[in-house]
Amino acid sequence: MSTHRPLYEYIDGVERLDCYRPGGYHPIQIGDVFQQRYRIIHKLGHGSYSTIWLARDEQIATYVAIKVGVAECHSKEVELLSRISAVAVKNREFGGNLIPPVWDRFNIDGPNGTHQCLVTALARCSLVDATNDGPFQLDVARSLSAQLAMALAYIHQLGYVHGDLHMGNILLQLPRLDHLSTQQLYDEFDSPEPEPVVRADKQPLTSPSIPTHVYSPIWLGKPSNEVLVPEAKILLTDFGTAFSPAQESRFDSYTPLHIRPPEVRFEPTRPLSYTSDIWSLGCTVWSILGVKPFLDEWIFGQDDITADQVDALGPMPDEWWETWQGRSKDFVGNGKPKEGRETWTFDRRFEDAIQAPRRRRGMEAMGEEERNALYQMVKGMLVFRPEDRLSVRQVLQTDWMRKWAIPEAERTWGRELH
């Protein structure tokens, strides 16, 4: 029986308070100033390895986002994203403008250690936050999907695998807010509301490791169904697990379990490569188009995930099947479910996740020709053997991309894209 007790009273919507410790988060308060220029205005969000803040660059009167990493994580993200950003500025190739520009980087020292900081552009919200109210309009979803593939093609061209591709790491770009004063920004969106940190034992806070107050994030977003095509510009973020296959052998995947490529489980000694991103891209495009992921995100076990993959995609490679010890629970043969067991086929998933939610809301659904083209593309990405998957360049050349998705992305950007 665990004797662990929480150190602090729970506060909904904020980072884990016990992670304010040596090696963890840096305690930050509204009004703090970094580098004698960046004044903290509001909270934007948090992750396991960072907190993200809205700041005003008082030297040039601009609002920026500052990502402050935990002290014990010396991520390669700052260096890698700086290189990608520099190449994008130099070459001006489309795709580079879908990666956050790095405007500044520095370290700060605090009671919990030294923290890497990255200054970049503000964003409206993540796609997963936007879709809490339902699906994007179909023309918007097409544009977002094409831009994501273009951003990934740009990264792959530079020799990197993203390594953590999912809806939470795709942001909608935000129109500039620099014309607003801080008070006007608060009036239009939200003022920070400090929540006092209280120890579970009711004793006073004595450690400098934890702030006296924490903050829920500001909402700069828009409901998905209200996003228009000209507003649907994305930023692909979070390069904390990105890597170069030519320079590093990576065997572990950091993507959520329900979109993790199957070779991680069945070929654990084979280094991951660009094809691992392709599997995640196929799953993410599906999520952008619908309201449910391709595979059930509420499945927690590896065997259940594998069974779900076989239900949707058919038989797995025979050598994988033979090594899968959990196969007898749901199947009598490779791709053959036990009698009476309900299976969710590809067609059924498409209707449930993409078509039916649109019809219920009176939104445009896909026609038969587009559906068939989408099937062909997605099935070319969600292939068990990684070497048989489409490359991202081939994805961009599919009928669905060329006829339906890329034209909408061109409407978003007001120009022809290559």
XYZ file of C-alpha atoms in Angstrom:
418
model
C 0.000 0.000 0.000
C 1.375 3.391 -1.054
C 2.108 5.888 1.702
C 2.743 8.719 -0.760
C 0.825 11.856 0.083
C 0.458 14.907 -2.155
C 2.661 17.798 -1.107
C 0.210 20.460 -2.267
C -3.527 20.804 -2.652
C -4.716 20.025 -6.186
C -5.453 22.899 -8.585
C -7.292 22.047 -11.794
C -5.853 23.098 -15.156
C -2.275 23.783 -14.078
C 1.006 21.897 -14.136
C 1.860 19.289 -11.501
C 2.855 21.250 -8.418
C 5.193 18.538 -7.131
C 7.317 19.157 -10.241
C 8.393 22.470 -8.731
C 11.536 20.987 -7.193
C 15.267 20.915 -7.927
C 15.572 19.738 -11.535
C 11.948 20.655 -12.285
C 9.955 23.720 -13.336
C 11.177 27.272 -12.772
C 8.821 29.262 -10.492
C 7.435 32.164 -12.542
C 5.008 34.942 -11.587
C 3.107 37.463 -13.695
C 5.268 40.576 -13.980
C 8.616 38.760 -13.921
C 11.116 40.110 -16.437
C 13.690 37.972 -18.287
C 16.794 39.312 -20.022
C 15.753 42.847 -19.041
C 13.230 42.842 -21.884
C 10.613 40.047 -21.688
C 7.836 40.864 -19.203
C 5.586 37.911 -18.328
C 1.963 38.831 -19.113
C 0.064 35.536 -18.885
C 0.376 31.748 -18.953
C 0.017 29.936 -22.299
C 0.291 26.314 -21.198
C 2.497 23.574 -19.829
C 3.886 20.164 -20.648
C 5.849 17.501 -18.841
C 9.127 19.246 -19.618
C 8.260 22.942 -19.793
C 5.911 25.785 -18.992
C 4.985 28.259 -21.745
C 4.338 31.941 -21.115
C 2.933 34.966 -22.927
C 5.407 37.832 -22.642
C 5.786 41.356 -23.937
C 9.126 42.139 -25.540
C 9.454 45.673 -24.253
C 12.408 46.509 -26.512
C 10.337 46.187 -29.698
C 6.749 46.256 -28.318
C 5.899 42.738 -29.488
C 4.077 39.829 -27.839
C 6.015 36.569 -27.821
C 5.817 33.049 -26.418
C 8.570 31.866 -24.055
C 9.045 28.148 -23.446
C 10.894 27.546 -20.169
C 12.250 24.012 -19.854
C 12.669 21.995 -16.673
C 16.185 22.170 -15.274
C 17.017 18.453 -15.470
C 16.123 18.143 -19.165
C 18.835 19.406 -21.466
C 16.745 19.079 -24.606
C 18.198 19.292 -28.089
C 15.050 21.141 -29.138
C 16.487 24.634 -28.737
C 19.506 23.860 -30.918
C 17.581 21.850 -33.502
C 14.707 24.298 -33.865
C 17.190 27.167 -34.130
C 18.907 25.412 -37.045
C 15.631 24.626 -38.802
C 14.412 28.190 -38.286
C 17.655 29.645 -39.658
C 17.431 27.485 -42.804
C 13.795 28.520 -43.276
C 14.656 32.228 -43.085
C 17.540 31.804 -45.530
C 15.792 29.654 -48.147
C 12.214 30.959 -47.813
C 10.919 27.580 -48.977
C 7.297 26.843 -48.157
C 7.130 24.508 -45.208
C 9.711 26.479 -43.278
C 7.024 29.063 -42.465
C 5.055 26.261 -40.774
C 7.822 25.797 -38.163
C 7.970 28.223 -35.205
C 10.549 30.973 -35.835
C 13.187 31.188 -33.115
C 13.603 34.841 -32.131
C 15.794 34.409 -29.078
C 17.226 31.775 -26.740
C 18.818 32.070 -23.322
C 19.258 30.306 -19.981
C 17.929 31.402 -16.620
C 19.205 30.283 -13.238
C 16.785 29.715 -10.383
C 16.237 27.729 -7.200
C 15.594 24.543 -9.198
C 18.593 24.795 -11.526
C 19.404 26.194 -14.965
C 16.557 26.335 -17.481
C 16.741 26.594 -21.274
C 14.377 29.226 -22.702
C 13.108 29.606 -26.244
C 11.405 32.761 -27.555
C 9.099 32.241 -30.499
C 5.811 33.327 -32.083
C 2.470 33.271 -30.317
C -0.123 30.767 -31.498
C -3.902 30.662 -31.225
C -4.294 27.140 -29.768
C -3.510 23.516 -30.548
C -5.737 21.542 -32.918
C -6.743 19.231 -30.100
C -7.950 22.213 -28.049
C -9.835 23.674 -31.012
C -11.744 20.458 -31.718
C -13.292 20.102 -28.260
C -16.527 21.462 -29.787
C -16.579 19.229 -32.883
C -14.908 18.875 -36.293
C -13.382 21.550 -38.469
C -15.285 22.571 -41.563
C -14.242 20.184 -44.318
C -12.414 22.806 -46.408
C -10.447 23.867 -43.304
C -9.599 20.249 -42.399
C -8.290 19.671 -45.927
C -6.064 22.758 -45.692
C -4.710 21.774 -42.279
C -3.908 18.256 -43.511
C -2.024 19.506 -46.559
C -0.014 22.001 -44.518
C 0.926 19.316 -41.996
C 2.220 17.067 -44.768
C 4.168 20.006 -46.237
C 5.697 20.854 -42.862
C 6.730 17.227 -42.399
C 8.172 17.084 -45.924
C 10.275 20.139 -45.099
C 11.598 18.536 -41.900
C 12.348 15.229 -43.635
C 14.139 17.082 -46.429
C 16.438 18.614 -43.824
C 17.223 15.135 -42.502
C 15.102 15.042 -39.323
C 12.330 12.848 -37.982
C 9.828 14.784 -35.850
C 9.203 11.836 -33.551
C 6.065 13.078 -31.769
C 3.494 13.989 -34.396
C -0.039 14.439 -33.028
C -2.840 17.025 -32.786
C -1.515 18.539 -29.566
C 1.732 19.544 -31.288
C 0.031 21.339 -34.184
C -0.919 24.950 -33.443
C -3.089 27.434 -35.283
C -1.177 30.602 -36.056
C -2.448 33.792 -34.427
C -2.789 37.190 -36.077
C -0.417 39.752 -34.553
C -1.680 41.341 -31.346
C 1.068 43.935 -30.977
C -1.361 46.837 -31.460
C -3.037 45.911 -28.156
C -1.813 47.239 -24.843
C -1.545 44.684 -22.063
C -4.817 45.890 -20.562
C -6.536 45.763 -23.957
C -5.292 42.200 -24.395
C -6.727 41.298 -20.995
C -10.030 42.986 -21.889
C -10.304 41.087 -25.175
C -9.233 37.671 -23.936
C -8.650 37.057 -20.252
C -6.830 38.459 -17.227
C -4.501 36.187 -15.261
C -6.107 34.869 -12.090
C -3.506 33.761 -9.545
C -4.354 30.590 -7.618
C -2.541 30.361 -4.280
C -0.396 27.261 -3.784
C -1.354 25.592 -0.498
C 0.594 22.829 1.180
C -1.422 19.690 1.929
C -0.382 19.891 5.584
C -1.528 23.549 5.726
C 1.952 24.692 6.754
C 3.322 27.891 5.156
C 5.381 27.702 1.978
C 9.050 27.916 2.865
C 10.827 26.550 -0.214
C 11.901 28.919 -3.005
C 11.455 25.978 -5.401
C 7.709 26.530 -5.720
C 5.845 29.740 -6.631
C 3.356 31.261 -4.228
C 0.729 31.320 -7.000
C 0.073 29.458 -10.258
C -2.076 30.370 -13.260
C -4.489 28.714 -15.655
C -3.680 29.333 -19.337
C -5.189 32.157 -21.347
C -7.511 31.085 -24.183
C -6.551 32.748 -27.480
C -8.296 30.144 -29.597
C -11.453 29.688 -31.594
C -13.944 26.809 -31.761
C -13.088 24.500 -34.646
C -16.290 25.105 -36.618
C -15.677 28.882 -36.576
C -12.172 28.687 -38.070
C -12.220 29.912 -41.676
C -9.888 28.808 -44.478
C -7.848 32.075 -44.472
C -7.251 31.622 -40.706
C -6.197 27.976 -40.924
C -2.415 28.494 -40.897
C -0.503 26.016 -38.760
C 2.735 25.759 -36.810
C 4.223 22.323 -36.181
C 5.838 22.445 -32.736
C 7.585 20.410 -30.036
C 10.840 19.122 -31.477
C 11.988 17.774 -28.128
C 12.145 14.197 -29.427
C 13.189 14.974 -33.013
C 16.318 13.266 -34.321
C 18.443 12.699 -37.399
C 18.462 9.011 -38.444
C 21.817 9.558 -40.159
C 23.409 10.615 -36.867
C 21.466 8.726 -34.193
C 19.791 5.333 -33.847
C 16.436 5.755 -32.098
C 14.445 2.695 -30.980
C 11.836 4.204 -28.656
C 8.794 6.129 -29.849
C 7.411 9.030 -27.829
C 4.114 9.392 -29.668
C 0.883 8.566 -27.792
C 0.250 4.819 -27.708
C -2.784 4.865 -30.012
C -0.791 6.462 -32.871
C 2.549 4.784 -32.176
C 3.861 2.860 -35.208
C 3.622 -0.935 -34.766
C 7.270 -1.658 -35.606
C 8.218 -0.186 -32.216
C 6.633 -3.276 -30.682
C 7.360 -5.959 -33.263
C 10.794 -4.878 -34.537
C 12.318 -3.342 -31.381
C 15.930 -3.720 -32.605
C 15.248 -1.878 -35.862
C 16.059 1.857 -35.679
C 13.155 4.183 -36.338
C 13.271 6.365 -39.414
C 11.132 8.741 -41.458
C 8.518 6.017 -41.942
C 7.585 6.219 -38.248
C 6.418 9.797 -38.857
C 4.327 8.586 -41.803
C 2.278 6.260 -39.603
C 1.639 9.113 -37.157
C 0.830 11.454 -40.063
C -1.855 9.075 -41.327
C -3.428 8.864 -37.871
C -3.237 12.646 -37.384
C -4.809 13.517 -40.751
C -7.672 11.197 -39.780
C -8.106 13.066 -36.482
C -8.059 16.446 -38.240
C -10.868 15.328 -40.546
C -13.038 13.815 -37.832
C -13.846 13.866 -34.141
C -12.288 10.537 -33.144
C -8.821 9.079 -33.676
C -8.306 6.231 -36.137
C -7.459 3.873 -33.283
C -9.169 3.950 -29.898
C -7.261 6.384 -27.666
C -8.872 4.903 -24.551
C -7.192 1.534 -25.076
C -4.356 1.218 -22.617
C -2.823 -2.191 -23.325
C -0.401 -3.103 -26.093
C -2.445 -6.187 -27.029
C -5.629 -4.138 -27.366
C -3.840 -1.604 -29.586
C -2.484 -4.385 -31.820
C -5.923 -6.011 -32.031
C -7.423 -2.651 -33.008
C -4.801 -2.224 -35.730
C -5.580 -5.670 -37.183
C -9.338 -4.991 -37.037
C -8.856 -1.805 -39.053
C -6.079 -2.801 -41.453
C -6.274 -6.581 -41.812
C -3.567 -9.232 -41.309
C -0.189 -8.181 -39.943
C 3.102 -9.631 -41.258
C 3.217 -13.367 -40.544
C 6.448 -13.157 -38.577
C 4.878 -10.517 -36.321
C 1.774 -12.661 -35.879
C 3.831 -15.628 -34.763
C 5.601 -13.591 -32.060
C 2.406 -11.947 -30.763
C 1.611 -13.898 -27.621
C -1.701 -12.135 -27.009
C -3.226 -13.024 -30.381
C -5.439 -15.869 -29.135
C -7.527 -13.517 -26.984
C -9.316 -11.955 -29.971
C -8.349 -13.927 -33.083
C -8.466 -17.480 -34.420
C -6.030 -16.627 -37.208
C -4.099 -13.682 -38.654
C -6.770 -11.088 -39.319
C -9.586 -13.530 -38.435
C -11.530 -12.430 -35.340
C -13.171 -14.912 -33.012
C -16.779 -15.705 -33.802
C -19.175 -13.182 -32.304
C -16.476 -10.605 -31.626
C -17.427 -7.114 -32.807
C -14.805 -5.529 -35.057
C -14.464 -1.957 -36.236
C -13.538 -2.035 -39.914
C -11.945 0.818 -41.847
C -15.339 1.735 -43.368
C -17.070 1.722 -40.008
C -14.398 3.941 -38.470
C -14.699 6.418 -41.344
C -18.454 6.686 -40.943
C -18.291 6.962 -37.145
C -15.401 9.434 -36.882
C -15.711 11.604 -39.996
C -19.021 11.385 -41.842
C -21.701 10.943 -39.165
C -20.482 13.775 -36.874
C -20.559 16.154 -39.836
C -24.056 15.152 -40.902
C -25.370 15.513 -37.345
C -24.124 19.116 -37.271
C -25.373 19.976 -40.757
C -21.789 20.253 -42.044
C -20.406 19.157 -45.393
C -19.477 15.471 -45.557
C -17.194 13.793 -48.079
C -18.475 12.652 -51.439
C -17.730 9.169 -52.734
C -14.894 10.207 -55.047
C -13.082 12.106 -52.314
C -13.670 9.309 -49.807
C -12.102 6.762 -52.145
C -9.088 9.015 -52.714
C -8.684 9.535 -48.954
C -8.883 5.772 -48.355
C -6.135 5.146 -50.871
C -3.854 7.751 -49.278
C -4.415 6.755 -45.655
C -4.059 3.059 -46.417
C -0.738 3.881 -48.099
C 0.488 5.427 -44.836
C -0.995 2.973 -42.335
C 0.899 -0.070 -43.571
C 2.329 -2.519 -41.052
C 5.731 -2.876 -42.702
C 7.448 0.527 -42.509
C 9.343 0.017 -45.769
C 6.015 -0.341 -47.632
C 4.588 3.011 -46.494
C 4.397 6.041 -48.723
C 7.060 8.696 -48.250
C 5.802 12.155 -47.326
C 6.593 13.357 -50.857
C 4.453 10.537 -52.237
C 1.687 11.506 -49.821
C 1.710 15.011 -51.289
C 1.363 13.514 -54.771
C -1.743 11.432 -53.981
C -5.043 12.290 -55.613
C -6.609 13.403 -52.349
C -3.815 15.866 -51.661
C -3.637 17.219 -55.209
C -7.386 17.487 -55.883
C -8.840 18.318 -52.479
C -6.306 19.256 -49.793
C -3.549 21.304 -51.436
C -6.013 23.618 -53.260
C -7.528 24.519 -49.876
C -4.061 25.168 -48.424
C -3.419 27.489 -51.373
C -6.616 29.356 -50.478
C -5.334 29.669 -46.905
C -2.038 31.196 -47.997
C -3.386 33.092 -51.014
C -0.790 31.651 -53.344
C 0.259 28.533 -55.205
C 2.235 26.095 -53.054
C 4.904 23.641 -54.171
